[in-house]
Coordinates of C-alpha atoms in Angstrom, one line a residue:
W147 CA 0.0 0.3 0.2
N148 CA 1.3 3.6 0.1
V149 CA 0.5 5.9 3.2
S150 CA 0.6 9.7 2.8
G151 CA 1.0 12.4 5.1
A152 CA 2.5 15.5 5.7
G153 CA 3.7 15.6 1.8
H154 CA 5.3 12.6 2.2
I155 CA 4.7 9.1 0.8
Y156 CA 6.2 5.7 2.1
Q157 CA 5.8 3.0 -0.6
E158 CA 5.5 -0.7 0.3
P159 CA 6.4 -2.6 2.0
F160 CA 6.2 -0.2 5.3
I161 CA 7.6 -2.5 7.5
K162 CA 7.4 0.1 10.7
E163 CA 8.3 4.0 11.5
I164 CA 10.6 4.9 14.3
E165 CA 8.7 7.1 16.4
A166 CA 8.8 10.5 16.5
T167 CA 10.8 10.9 20.0
T168 CA 13.5 8.8 18.7
Q169 CA 13.7 11.3 15.6
M170 CA 13.7 14.1 17.8
T171 CA 16.3 12.3 20.0
L172 CA 18.3 11.9 16.5
R173 CA 18.3 15.4 16.0
S174 CA 19.5 16.9 18.9
T175 CA 22.2 14.4 20.0
Y176 CA 23.3 12.6 17.0
G177 CA 23.0 16.0 14.2
L178 CA 20.3 14.6 12.0
T179 CA 19.0 17.3 10.0
A180 CA 16.0 17.7 8.1
S181 CA 17.3 17.0 4.8
M182 CA 18.7 13.7 5.9
G183 CA 15.1 12.6 6.1
P184 CA 12.8 11.3 8.6
A185 CA 14.4 8.1 10.9
T186 CA 12.6 5.3 9.0
N187 CA 13.3 1.5 7.7
S188 CA 10.7 2.0 4.8
K189 CA 11.9 1.3 1.0
A190 CA 12.2 5.1 0.3
V191 CA 10.7 8.7 1.2
F192 CA 10.0 10.8 -1.2
S193 CA 8.3 14.3 -0.8
N194 CA 6.2 16.5 -3.5
D195 CA 8.1 20.0 -4.3
I196 CA 7.8 22.4 -7.1
V197 CA 11.0 22.8 -9.8
Y198 CA 12.5 25.8 -9.9
R199 CA 11.7 27.9 -13.3
P200 CA 12.5 31.5 -14.0
S201 CA 8.9 32.2 -13.9
Q202 CA 5.7 31.2 -12.5
G203 CA 4.1 30.3 -15.4
E204 CA 7.0 27.4 -16.1
K205 CA 6.8 26.1 -12.9
E206 CA 5.6 22.4 -12.2
N207 CA 5.1 19.7 -9.6
Q208 CA 8.3 17.3 -8.9
I209 CA 9.1 14.0 -6.3
T210 CA 12.1 14.5 -4.9
I211 CA 13.9 11.7 -2.6
I212 CA 14.0 12.3 1.0
A213 CA 15.8 9.4 1.8
L214 CA 17.0 5.7 0.0
E215 CA 15.6 2.6 1.4
N216 CA 17.1 1.7 5.2
A217 CA 15.6 -1.7 5.6
G218 CA 18.3 -2.9 8.5
L219 CA 16.9 -0.1 11.1
T220 CA 15.0 -1.3 13.7
W221 CA 13.9 -0.4 17.5
E222 CA 16.5 0.2 19.7
K223 CA 16.5 -2.4 22.6
Q224 CA 17.3 -2.8 26.2
Y225 CA 17.6 -5.3 29.2
E226 CA 16.9 -3.7 32.2
F227 CA 17.0 -5.5 36.1
N228 CA 15.0 -2.9 38.7
V229 CA 15.1 -3.4 42.3
G230 CA 13.1 -0.9 44.9
L231 CA 11.7 -0.9 48.2
D232 CA 9.0 1.0 49.6
L233 CA 9.0 2.0 53.3
G234 CA 6.6 3.9 55.5
L235 CA 7.4 4.6 59.3
F236 CA 5.3 6.1 62.4
D237 CA 3.0 7.4 59.7
R238 CA 5.5 10.3 59.4
I239 CA 8.1 9.1 57.2
S240 CA 7.3 7.4 53.7
I241 CA 11.0 6.4 51.9
S242 CA 10.8 4.7 48.1
T243 CA 14.0 3.6 46.7
D244 CA 14.6 2.0 43.2
F245 CA 18.1 0.4 41.7
Y246 CA 18.2 0.2 38.3
T247 CA 21.0 -1.1 35.6
R248 CA 20.3 -1.5 31.6
N249 CA 22.5 -2.6 28.5
M250 CA 20.9 -1.1 25.5
F251 CA 22.0 -1.8 22.1
D252 CA 21.1 -1.4 18.5
L253 CA 21.0 2.3 19.6
I254 CA 19.8 4.8 16.7
G255 CA 22.5 7.2 15.1
I256 CA 24.3 8.6 12.8
L257 CA 26.6 6.1 10.7
T258 CA 29.2 7.5 8.4
T259 CA 29.2 5.2 5.3
S260 CA 31.7 5.3 2.1
G261 CA 28.7 7.0 0.0
I262 CA 28.7 3.7 -2.2
G263 CA 25.0 3.7 -1.4
G264 CA 23.8 7.0 -2.5
E265 CA 24.0 8.5 1.1
S266 CA 27.2 9.6 3.1
R267 CA 25.8 9.7 6.0
K268 CA 22.3 7.7 7.4
A269 CA 20.5 6.7 10.4
A270 CA 21.5 3.2 11.8
N271 CA 21.9 1.1 14.7
Y272 CA 25.5 1.3 15.3
A273 CA 25.8 1.6 19.4
K274 CA 25.5 -0.6 22.6
M275 CA 25.3 1.5 26.0
K276 CA 25.5 0.3 29.9
S277 CA 23.9 2.5 32.5
H278 CA 23.2 2.3 35.8
G279 CA 21.4 4.7 38.9
V280 CA 19.4 5.1 41.5
E281 CA 16.3 6.9 42.3
F282 CA 15.3 8.1 45.7
T283 CA 12.7 10.0 47.4
L284 CA 11.6 10.8 51.0
G285 CA 8.5 12.2 52.5
T286 CA 8.0 13.5 56.0
R287 CA 5.4 15.2 57.2
N288 CA 7.2 17.4 59.7
I289 CA 4.4 19.1 61.8
V290 CA 1.0 18.1 62.3
S291 CA -1.5 19.9 64.2
P292 CA -5.0 21.1 63.7
K293 CA -4.2 24.5 62.6
F294 CA -0.5 24.4 61.0
N295 CA 0.8 21.3 58.9
W296 CA 4.7 21.4 57.0
T297 CA 5.2 18.1 55.0
S298 CA 8.2 17.9 53.1
N299 CA 9.0 15.8 49.9
F300 CA 13.0 15.4 48.7
T301 CA 14.2 13.9 45.7
F302 CA 16.8 12.6 44.2
S303 CA 18.1 10.4 41.1
Y304 CA 21.5 9.3 40.0
N305 CA 22.3 7.9 36.7
T306 CA 25.3 7.6 34.6
K307 CA 25.9 6.0 31.2
K308 CA 28.5 5.0 28.9
I309 CA 29.2 3.9 25.1
T310 CA 30.4 0.3 25.2
E311 CA 30.6 -0.4 21.3
R312 CA 30.3 2.3 18.5
N313 CA 30.5 1.2 14.7
T314 CA 31.3 4.3 13.5
A315 CA 33.8 7.6 13.4
S316 CA 33.5 11.0 14.0
S317 CA 35.4 14.1 13.0
V318 CA 36.8 16.7 15.0
M319 CA 33.7 19.0 14.3
Q320 CA 31.1 16.1 15.6
Y321 CA 32.7 15.8 18.7
L322 CA 32.1 19.7 19.1
A323 CA 28.2 18.9 19.4
F324 CA 27.0 21.3 21.6
S325 CA 24.2 19.0 22.9
G326 CA 27.4 16.3 23.1
A327 CA 28.6 13.2 21.3
P328 CA 28.7 9.4 22.1
K329 CA 32.4 7.8 22.4
V330 CA 33.8 4.4 23.9
G331 CA 34.3 4.3 27.1
N332 CA 32.3 7.5 28.2
P333 CA 28.9 8.9 28.3
V334 CA 26.7 8.9 25.2
R335 CA 26.5 12.8 25.5
G336 CA 30.1 13.4 26.0
I337 CA 31.8 17.5 25.9
Y338 CA 34.9 17.2 24.2
T339 CA 37.0 20.3 23.2
I340 CA 39.9 21.3 21.7
P341 CA 42.9 21.8 24.5
F342 CA 44.0 25.3 24.9
M343 CA 47.5 26.0 25.3
G344 CA 47.4 29.6 26.3
L345 CA 47.9 33.0 24.3
N346 CA 51.1 33.6 22.1
G347 CA 53.0 37.0 22.2
A348 CA 50.8 38.1 19.9
G349 CA 47.8 37.6 22.1
L350 CA 46.3 35.3 19.5
P351 CA 45.1 31.6 21.2
T352 CA 46.7 28.5 20.5
F353 CA 45.7 24.8 20.9
L354 CA 47.4 21.4 20.4
N355 CA 46.4 19.9 17.5
H356 CA 46.0 16.2 16.4
L357 CA 49.7 16.2 15.4
G358 CA 50.3 17.0 18.7
E359 CA 52.1 20.4 18.2
T360 CA 50.8 23.7 19.5
T361 CA 49.5 26.0 17.0
V362 CA 47.1 29.0 16.3
T363 CA 45.2 27.9 13.0
G364 CA 46.6 24.4 12.7
V365 CA 43.5 22.6 14.1
S366 CA 41.8 20.2 11.6
F367 CA 38.2 20.4 12.3
Q368 CA 37.6 17.4 9.4
E369 CA 40.0 15.0 11.3
T370 CA 38.4 11.8 12.0
L371 CA 41.6 9.1 12.4
N372 CA 43.3 10.9 15.2
T373 CA 40.6 12.7 17.5
D374 CA 42.4 11.4 20.9
F375 CA 44.1 14.7 21.6
M376 CA 40.8 16.4 22.3
K377 CA 40.2 16.7 26.0
Y378 CA 37.2 15.1 27.3
M379 CA 35.6 17.2 29.7
G380 CA 32.3 15.6 31.5
S381 CA 28.7 14.8 30.1
A382 CA 26.0 16.9 28.9
D383 CA 23.3 15.0 31.1
P384 CA 23.9 16.0 34.8
K385 CA 24.8 12.8 37.2
F386 CA 22.5 14.0 40.4
T387 CA 19.2 15.6 39.7
G388 CA 16.6 16.4 42.0
G389 CA 14.3 18.7 44.2
F390 CA 13.0 20.0 47.4
D391 CA 9.4 20.8 47.8
N392 CA 7.9 22.4 51.2
T393 CA 4.1 23.0 51.8
F394 CA 3.4 24.4 54.7
K395 CA -0.8 25.3 55.5
Y396 CA -2.3 27.6 57.6
G397 CA -5.9 27.4 57.8
P398 CA -7.2 28.4 54.4
F399 CA -3.9 29.5 53.3
R400 CA -1.4 27.2 51.2
L401 CA 2.4 28.0 50.6
N402 CA 4.3 25.7 48.5
V403 CA 8.2 25.9 48.0
F404 CA 10.0 24.3 45.5
F405 CA 13.5 24.0 44.7
A406 CA 15.2 21.9 42.3
Y407 CA 19.0 20.9 41.7
Q408 CA 21.4 19.1 39.3
F409 CA 25.0 18.6 39.6
G410 CA 27.5 16.6 37.4
S411 CA 27.5 18.2 33.9
K412 CA 29.3 20.1 31.5
V413 CA 27.9 23.5 29.3
W414 CA 29.4 25.0 27.0
L415 CA 29.8 29.0 27.4
D416 CA 28.0 31.2 24.4
Q417 CA 30.4 31.5 21.2
S418 CA 31.0 34.7 21.8
F419 CA 34.8 35.3 20.0
S420 CA 35.5 35.7 16.2
Y421 CA 38.3 36.5 14.1
R422 CA 36.6 39.8 13.4
Y423 CA 34.3 42.4 14.7
Y424 CA 32.2 45.4 13.3
D425 CA 30.5 48.3 14.8
N426 CA 27.2 46.8 15.8
T427 CA 28.8 43.4 17.4
A428 CA 27.8 43.2 20.8
S429 CA 30.8 42.0 22.5
P430 CA 30.9 40.2 26.1
K431 CA 32.0 41.8 29.3
E432 CA 34.7 39.3 29.2
M433 CA 36.2 41.5 26.6
A434 CA 37.9 44.0 28.9
D435 CA 40.6 41.3 29.9
R436 CA 41.8 41.1 26.1
W437 CA 45.1 40.7 25.7
M438 CA 46.5 43.9 24.5
V439 CA 49.8 44.5 24.8
P440 CA 53.0 42.1 25.0
G441 CA 53.1 40.3 28.5
D442 CA 49.3 40.1 28.9
E443 CA 49.2 36.4 27.7
Y444 CA 50.8 36.1 31.3
K445 CA 47.6 37.2 33.0
T446 CA 44.8 36.7 30.5
N447 CA 43.2 34.1 28.6
I448 CA 40.8 36.2 26.3
P449 CA 42.5 36.6 22.5
V450 CA 43.5 40.0 21.1
I451 CA 41.1 41.8 18.4
A452 CA 43.1 41.1 15.6
S453 CA 44.8 43.7 13.9
K454 CA 44.9 44.1 10.1
R455 CA 48.2 43.2 10.3
Q456 CA 47.8 40.0 11.6
H457 CA 44.9 39.2 9.3
E458 CA 47.4 39.3 6.5
D459 CA 50.2 37.2 8.3
E460 CA 47.7 35.0 9.5
P461 CA 44.9 34.4 6.8
A462 CA 43.5 31.6 8.7
L463 CA 42.3 33.3 11.7
R464 CA 38.7 32.6 11.1
T465 CA 39.9 28.8 12.3
A466 CA 41.6 29.8 15.3
Y467 CA 38.9 32.1 16.7
N468 CA 36.6 28.8 15.9
A469 CA 38.9 26.9 17.9
Y470 CA 38.9 29.1 21.0
N471 CA 35.0 29.4 20.7
F472 CA 35.4 25.3 20.9
S473 CA 38.8 25.6 23.4
S474 CA 38.7 23.3 26.8
L475 CA 38.6 27.1 28.7
R476 CA 35.0 27.8 26.9
V477 CA 33.1 24.8 29.1
A478 CA 31.7 25.5 32.5
K479 CA 30.1 23.4 35.5
G480 CA 26.1 23.1 34.6
D481 CA 25.7 22.7 38.4
F482 CA 22.9 24.9 39.4
I483 CA 20.2 24.9 42.7
R484 CA 17.1 27.0 41.6
L485 CA 14.1 28.3 43.7
K486 CA 11.7 27.0 41.5
E487 CA 8.3 28.0 42.0
V488 CA 6.9 29.3 45.1
A489 CA 2.7 29.1 45.0
L490 CA 0.3 30.8 47.6
N491 CA -3.0 29.5 47.9
Y492 CA -6.5 30.8 49.4
D493 CA -9.3 28.4 49.9
F494 CA -12.5 30.1 51.2
Q495 CA -14.4 28.8 53.4
E496 CA -17.5 26.7 52.5
N497 CA -19.9 28.3 54.8
L498 CA -19.6 31.7 52.5
L499 CA -19.8 29.9 49.5
K500 CA -23.2 27.9 50.4
M501 CA -25.0 31.8 50.4
I502 CA -24.0 32.7 47.0
G503 CA -24.7 29.3 45.4
L504 CA -20.9 28.1 45.1
S505 CA -19.7 24.9 46.1
S506 CA -15.5 26.3 46.2
V507 CA -13.6 29.2 45.4
S508 CA -9.7 29.1 45.3
V509 CA -7.3 31.6 44.4
R510 CA -3.9 31.0 43.7
L511 CA -0.8 33.1 42.8
S512 CA 2.4 31.3 42.1
A513 CA 5.7 32.5 40.8
S514 CA 8.1 30.0 38.7
N515 CA 12.1 30.3 38.3
L516 CA 12.6 32.8 40.9
A517 CA 15.9 32.9 41.5
L518 CA 19.3 30.9 41.1
L519 CA 20.8 30.2 44.1
Y520 CA 23.8 28.8 42.9
S521 CA 25.5 28.1 39.9
D522 CA 29.0 28.3 38.2
K523 CA 30.9 31.9 38.3
K524 CA 32.4 30.9 35.0
L525 CA 28.8 31.0 33.4
N526 CA 29.3 34.9 33.9
G527 CA 25.3 35.1 33.7
Q528 CA 24.6 32.6 31.3
D529 CA 21.9 30.1 32.5
P530 CA 22.4 26.8 33.2
E531 CA 19.7 25.1 32.0
F532 CA 19.5 27.2 28.9
F533 CA 20.9 24.1 26.7
R534 CA 18.3 21.8 28.2
S535 CA 15.9 24.0 27.0
G536 CA 17.2 23.4 23.1
G537 CA 19.9 26.1 23.3
V538 CA 17.8 27.9 20.9
A539 CA 14.6 29.2 22.5
M540 CA 15.3 31.6 25.1
P541 CA 16.7 31.3 28.7
V542 CA 14.3 29.7 31.2
P543 CA 12.1 32.8 32.1
R544 CA 10.9 34.1 35.3
Q545 CA 6.9 34.0 35.5
F546 CA 4.1 35.2 37.7
T547 CA 0.3 33.6 37.4
L548 CA -2.9 34.2 39.1
S549 CA -5.6 31.9 38.7
V550 CA -8.9 31.3 40.0
K551 CA -10.6 28.4 40.4
I552 CA -14.6 28.0 41.0
G553 CA -17.0 25.0 41.4
F554 CA -20.5 25.5 41.3

């Protein structure tokens, strides 16, 4: 049969589609682009289009190939062992904990091929991974009285992942993905950088390249055979996450205060530096500490604003400043503690509501993302959760909400 939808035609045999969440993972984690087509193992994927012509009257419909046959692609699979414990004590304390270990295989990612089959890169089952972790929840009723109650809920989780097998090679540029990249022996979303070796006497950044040389412009972003020179900084995914929620109740008032935290991850700093600037270029405040005179290389790591002479002497300065943005100097801890939400509820008394024919009325005023209580100073005001929101959206905003709930 043919199944059509959203401008695509999937030809027989329609074996099975990889679910949409897997496609999102491919795009964010492994770098699958829209031009590479959807992650599917059908025979071929086609799309309708309109050919380019000089005038509107000469245009005609055409069918373009989105993806070639990929019948070998199958579901990701895993073996999992999980053991848990639930415990209640004195009607005041509740404890829930789970330990799990997972062996995952047939992981879906981008496989680099010779191109003989018509695609140099395609989605494939290319890796195996192991992970284990612990989830823990502690609930307590701290104060229980006729007029005042205080309850708390503390959550904690630990997770670590390691790639054990991978059947494809990546270039230096692919390892520099903002969302992290997989490499055998390290997490599935490891942060890899170009080793920064300091500024030279002219204020230009220097790096260690794949040949073991200290260089300004000799970093090859397309190198695939020798990538071991790259410096592993840590995982883009936090090892420890959780929250601490408190509820205070006094008469008709109820106050909720929630803190969220994460530790053990790394995030990229903003790509703020360039080999060339213009009058309308916005500069970070770090630029005030840049190299300006000989000797500054001993007290700063911020490179010089390259002069015209330096551009003539080093024609490939674009490579140097790109490497600086992806260097080991431009990574910070993703740790944070955030006051995530504060909410105040007021429930009107039932005897008053019956007089006006209502069963319940409550007013709620809430504020979310009020304050970042702790984060790495190296972030310089950058939000450590910005990456987790996709890296292309606005940073996590502060929001205030007033709501009224009425029951008839």
